[in-house]
Coordinates of C-alpha atoms in Angstrom, one line a residue:
X165 CA 151.9 123.4 112.9
X166 CA 150.6 125.8 116.2
X167 CA 151.6 124.1 119.2
X168 CA 149.5 121.5 121.1
X169 CA 148.3 123.2 124.4
X170 CA 147.4 121.0 128.1
X171 CA 146.0 122.3 130.5
X172 CA 147.2 120.7 134.2
X173 CA 145.4 121.4 137.3
X174 CA 147.8 120.9 140.2
X175 CA 150.1 122.2 138.4
X176 CA 152.1 123.4 141.6
X177 CA 151.8 120.1 143.0
X178 CA 154.9 117.7 142.8
X179 CA 153.5 115.5 139.8
X180 CA 151.9 119.1 138.1
X181 CA 155.5 120.6 138.3
X182 CA 157.2 117.5 136.7
X183 CA 154.8 117.1 134.0
X184 CA 154.7 121.0 133.0
X185 CA 158.4 120.1 132.3
X186 CA 158.2 117.1 130.4
X187 CA 155.5 118.9 128.1
X188 CA 157.7 122.1 127.7
X189 CA 160.3 119.4 126.4
X190 CA 157.7 118.2 124.3
X191 CA 156.9 121.3 122.5
X192 CA 153.6 121.9 123.9
X193 CA 152.2 124.9 125.2
X194 CA 151.7 124.3 129.0
X195 CA 148.6 126.1 130.8
X196 CA 148.2 125.4 134.4
X197 CA 145.4 125.9 137.0
X198 CA 145.9 127.2 140.3
X199 CA 143.4 127.9 143.0
X200 CA 143.1 131.8 144.7
X201 CA 144.7 131.5 147.9
X202 CA 146.0 133.9 150.8
X203 CA 149.3 132.8 150.7
X204 CA 150.6 131.7 146.8
X205 CA 152.8 128.5 146.9
X206 CA 154.5 128.3 143.6
X207 CA 157.7 127.1 144.5
X208 CA 157.9 124.2 142.5
X209 CA 157.4 125.9 139.2
X210 CA 159.0 129.3 140.2
X211 CA 161.3 128.3 137.4
X212 CA 158.8 127.8 134.6
X213 CA 156.9 130.7 135.4
X214 CA 157.8 132.7 132.2
X215 CA 157.5 129.6 130.2
X216 CA 153.9 128.6 131.2
X217 CA 150.3 130.1 131.5
X218 CA 148.4 130.0 134.8
X219 CA 144.4 130.5 135.1
X220 CA 142.7 130.5 138.4
X221 CA 139.9 127.8 138.7
X222 CA 139.3 125.4 141.5
X223 CA 137.6 122.0 141.4
X224 CA 134.6 123.0 143.8
X225 CA 133.6 125.8 141.1
X226 CA 131.8 124.6 137.8
X227 CA 132.1 128.2 136.8
X228 CA 135.8 128.8 137.2
X229 CA 136.7 125.3 135.2
X230 CA 134.6 126.6 132.1
X231 CA 136.7 129.7 132.5
X232 CA 139.9 128.1 132.9
X233 CA 139.3 125.6 129.8
X234 CA 137.4 128.6 127.6
X235 CA 140.6 130.3 128.4
X236 CA 143.5 127.4 127.7
X237 CA 142.0 125.5 124.8
X238 CA 143.6 122.9 125.9
X239 CA 144.3 119.6 123.3
X240 CA 144.9 117.7 126.3
X241 CA 143.6 118.1 130.0
X242 CA 145.4 116.6 132.7
X243 CA 143.5 116.6 136.3
X244 CA 146.1 115.8 138.9
X245 CA 144.6 118.1 141.6
X246 CA 143.1 116.9 144.7
X247 CA 143.1 116.6 148.3
X248 CA 146.0 114.1 148.3
X249 CA 147.3 113.5 151.9
X250 CA 145.7 110.2 152.8
X251 CA 146.3 111.0 156.4
X252 CA 144.1 114.6 156.2
X253 CA 141.6 113.0 154.5
X254 CA 140.5 111.3 157.9
X255 CA 140.4 114.9 159.6
X256 CA 138.2 116.3 156.5
X257 CA 136.5 113.6 154.6
X258 CA 133.7 115.5 153.1
X259 CA 136.2 118.1 151.7
X260 CA 138.2 115.3 150.2
X261 CA 135.1 114.0 148.6
X262 CA 134.3 117.4 147.2
X263 CA 138.0 117.6 145.6
X264 CA 139.1 114.4 145.0
X265 CA 135.7 112.6 144.1
X266 CA 133.3 115.1 142.8
X267 CA 135.9 117.6 141.6
X268 CA 136.6 115.1 138.5
X269 CA 132.7 115.1 137.4
X270 CA 132.8 119.1 137.7
X271 CA 135.9 119.0 135.1
X272 CA 134.8 116.3 132.9
X273 CA 131.6 118.3 132.6
X274 CA 133.2 121.7 132.1
X275 CA 135.2 120.0 129.0
X276 CA 132.0 118.0 127.7
X277 CA 130.6 121.9 127.3
X278 CA 133.9 123.5 126.4
X279 CA 136.4 120.8 124.3
X280 CA 134.4 117.6 123.8
X281 CA 137.0 116.7 121.6
X282 CA 140.4 117.4 123.9
X283 CA 142.1 114.0 125.8
X284 CA 141.3 113.5 129.4
X285 CA 144.0 112.1 132.0
X286 CA 142.6 111.2 135.6
X287 CA 144.6 110.7 138.5
X288 CA 144.1 107.7 140.0
X289 CA 145.4 106.2 142.9
X290 CA 146.8 102.6 144.2
X291 CA 145.3 103.5 147.6
X292 CA 142.2 102.7 145.6
X293 CA 143.2 98.7 146.2
X294 CA 143.6 99.7 150.1
X295 CA 142.8 95.8 151.7
X296 CA 144.3 94.5 148.6
X297 CA 142.3 91.3 147.0
X298 CA 145.3 89.7 145.2
X299 CA 149.0 90.5 144.9
X300 CA 150.5 92.6 143.2
X301 CA 147.6 94.9 141.6
X302 CA 146.6 95.3 138.6
X303 CA 143.4 96.9 136.3
X304 CA 141.3 93.9 137.0
X305 CA 142.0 94.1 140.6
X306 CA 139.1 94.7 142.9
X307 CA 139.2 98.3 144.8
X308 CA 138.7 97.8 148.5
X309 CA 140.0 101.3 149.6
X310 CA 140.8 102.1 153.1
X311 CA 140.3 106.0 153.6
X312 CA 138.3 109.0 152.6
X313 CA 141.0 109.8 149.7
X314 CA 140.6 106.3 148.9
X315 CA 137.0 106.1 148.7
X316 CA 136.8 109.6 146.9
X317 CA 139.8 108.3 144.3
X318 CA 137.4 104.9 143.3
X319 CA 134.4 107.8 142.5
X320 CA 137.0 109.9 140.9
X321 CA 138.5 106.6 138.6
X322 CA 134.5 105.3 137.7
X323 CA 133.0 108.4 136.6
X324 CA 136.1 109.3 134.1
X325 CA 135.3 105.6 133.1
X326 CA 131.6 106.3 133.0
X327 CA 132.0 109.6 130.8
X328 CA 134.0 107.5 128.2
X329 CA 131.7 104.7 128.1
X330 CA 128.6 107.5 127.6
X331 CA 129.6 110.3 126.5
X332 CA 132.4 108.9 123.7
X333 CA 134.7 111.1 125.7
X334 CA 138.8 110.4 125.2
X335 CA 139.1 110.0 129.2
X336 CA 141.8 107.4 130.6
X337 CA 142.9 107.1 134.2
X338 CA 146.4 106.2 135.3
X339 CA 146.4 104.1 138.2
X340 CA 149.7 105.1 140.3
X341 CA 151.4 103.7 143.0
X342 CA 153.2 105.4 145.4
X343 CA 155.7 108.2 143.3
X344 CA 158.3 110.1 145.1
X345 CA 160.7 113.1 144.3
X346 CA 163.1 115.8 146.4
X347 CA 159.4 118.3 145.6
X348 CA 157.7 116.1 147.8
X349 CA 155.3 117.4 150.4
X350 CA 157.2 116.9 153.9
X351 CA 153.7 115.5 155.3
X352 CA 154.3 111.9 152.8
X353 CA 156.6 109.5 154.9
X354 CA 159.4 109.4 152.5
X355 CA 160.0 112.9 152.3
X356 CA 159.5 113.4 156.0
X357 CA 162.1 110.5 156.2
X358 CA 164.8 112.2 153.7
X359 CA 164.1 115.5 154.9
X360 CA 164.8 114.6 159.0
X361 CA 167.8 112.6 157.9
X362 CA 169.6 115.6 156.6
X363 CA 168.2 117.8 159.5
X364 CA 169.9 115.6 162.0
X365 CA 172.9 115.4 160.0
X366 CA 172.9 119.3 159.7
X367 CA 172.4 119.3 163.8
X368 CA 168.9 121.1 163.1
X369 CA 166.6 118.3 164.5
X370 CA 167.7 115.4 166.9
X371 CA 165.1 112.5 166.7
X372 CA 162.3 111.7 164.1
X373 CA 159.2 110.1 165.2
X374 CA 157.4 107.1 162.8
X375 CA 154.5 105.0 162.9
X376 CA 154.2 101.7 161.0
X377 CA 158.1 101.0 160.0
X378 CA 156.4 97.3 158.8
X379 CA 153.8 99.1 155.8
X380 CA 155.3 98.2 152.5
X381 CA 154.5 100.4 149.2
X382 CA 155.3 100.2 145.6
X383 CA 157.7 103.8 145.3
X384 CA 158.9 105.0 142.1
X385 CA 159.8 108.2 141.1
X386 CA 157.5 111.0 139.9
X387 CA 159.7 112.2 137.0
X388 CA 159.3 109.0 135.4
X389 CA 155.5 108.4 136.5
X390 CA 154.4 111.7 134.3
X391 CA 155.9 110.6 131.4
X392 CA 153.2 107.5 132.0
X393 CA 150.5 109.8 132.2
X394 CA 151.4 111.9 128.8
X395 CA 152.2 108.3 127.0
X396 CA 148.7 107.2 127.9
X397 CA 147.1 110.5 126.1
X398 CA 148.9 109.4 122.9
X399 CA 147.4 106.2 122.3
X400 CA 144.8 105.8 119.9
X401 CA 142.5 104.4 122.1
X402 CA 141.9 105.6 126.0
X403 CA 142.2 103.3 128.4
X404 CA 143.4 102.6 132.1
X405 CA 147.0 102.2 133.4
X406 CA 148.5 100.3 136.2
X407 CA 151.8 102.3 136.6
X408 CA 154.3 101.3 139.1
X409 CA 157.8 99.6 140.0
X410 CA 156.2 96.0 141.1
X411 CA 158.9 96.3 143.9
X412 CA 157.9 96.7 147.1
X413 CA 159.8 98.3 150.1
X414 CA 158.7 99.0 153.7
X415 CA 159.0 102.2 155.5
X416 CA 162.1 100.8 157.5
X417 CA 164.1 100.0 154.3
X418 CA 163.8 103.8 153.3
X419 CA 164.8 104.5 156.6
X420 CA 167.5 102.7 156.3
X421 CA 168.4 104.0 153.3
X422 CA 168.4 107.8 154.5
X423 CA 170.1 107.5 157.3
X424 CA 173.0 105.3 155.7
X425 CA 173.2 108.5 152.7
X426 CA 173.4 111.0 155.9
X427 CA 175.8 108.7 157.9
X428 CA 173.8 108.1 160.9
X429 CA 172.6 105.5 163.2
X430 CA 168.9 104.7 163.4
X431 CA 168.7 103.6 167.1
X432 CA 170.2 107.2 168.1
X433 CA 167.4 109.3 166.4
X434 CA 164.3 107.4 165.5
X435 CA 161.3 106.7 167.8
X436 CA 158.1 105.1 167.6
X437 CA 154.9 106.8 167.9
X438 CA 151.9 105.1 167.3
X439 CA 149.5 107.9 167.1
X440 CA 151.2 108.4 163.6
X441 CA 149.5 104.6 162.7
X442 CA 146.5 105.0 160.1
X443 CA 142.9 104.0 161.6
X444 CA 142.6 101.5 159.1
X445 CA 146.2 100.5 157.8
X446 CA 146.8 99.6 153.8
X447 CA 150.0 96.9 153.9
X448 CA 150.8 95.6 151.2
X449 CA 150.6 97.3 147.7
X450 CA 152.6 96.3 144.6
X451 CA 151.6 97.0 141.5
X452 CA 151.8 95.4 137.9
X453 CA 152.6 97.7 135.2
X454 CA 153.0 94.9 132.6
X455 CA 150.3 96.7 130.7
X456 CA 151.8 99.9 130.8
X457 CA 155.3 98.5 129.9
X458 CA 153.8 96.5 126.9
X459 CA 151.1 99.2 125.5
X460 CA 153.2 102.3 126.3
X461 CA 156.8 101.0 125.9
X462 CA 156.8 102.9 129.4
X463 CA 159.7 101.9 132.2
X464 CA 160.7 103.7 135.3
X465 CA 164.3 104.7 135.1
X466 CA 165.1 105.5 138.5
X467 CA 165.2 103.0 141.2
X468 CA 164.0 102.8 144.8
X469 CA 167.5 103.1 146.5
X470 CA 168.8 105.8 144.0
X471 CA 165.3 107.9 144.7
X472 CA 166.1 107.9 148.2
X473 CA 169.7 108.7 147.8
X474 CA 168.9 111.8 145.6
X475 CA 165.8 113.0 148.2
X476 CA 168.4 113.2 151.0
X477 CA 171.1 114.8 149.0
X478 CA 168.9 117.1 147.8
X479 CA 167.5 117.9 151.5
X480 CA 171.0 118.4 152.8
X481 CA 171.3 121.2 149.5
X482 CA 168.1 122.5 150.6
X483 CA 168.7 122.8 154.5
X484 CA 172.1 123.7 153.9

């Protein structure tokens, strides 16, 4: 029996690298789509390079998407590529719309042309809920995005629903709440905290600047969340699922755990910088993933405290 083939856009990112590992464990032939860049950054997948096949493609270029799909002939497509940092979306709102919003319809159109029988996963986001209209948020909660990133993700989400209903494509969206890991980018607040805790402990930095310590997020482990992506595409009928832990923690709590793991006093090394606060803050995102737990049999395996301590340890090892 031939191996099932999967194509992952955004394979060089946090989620893409964990998903590639998971799919290889399941016996897949794994293909990844990467953008041509002057400096290629493959550190998250270096350990997998001889086990995966990479194709050049860009969500801004339809032709390259068609070529990548023809070359990989995937049974499953995971669209994880996006302009993924919320803060940057305020600086580059139009580019965010092109990548994170319109890029989805380009990929769906390419899929319709090349491999309409494949199964499609769209990475939707809890940022679509924004100014939350109910707590916790579930699949039926109305969206109220509070950033260009959130707005673009809403477009990507609904165009996926639209293509599923209009063209009978197998297309599912995972509305993933924040998920972190030692592979998280340094610009994200959890990794910023754990990296600085390690750097201060090792004498490489003296202080950490943060914005709103009271902002709360439902944070989980990326390695757990990619399993949910895969499970969505194994169902008989395509549907959308919220993936979350159901527990919110503040930035302050993250800081306390990280500095405790590093053996540091917060008061001596942390300062508040109002310039780091968002133009429109998202205050409380908490996901209700009961549908995913019941239908997919999915459960998170790493809790928040384990996650932050794991990240600090990884950063101590990295910086040592």
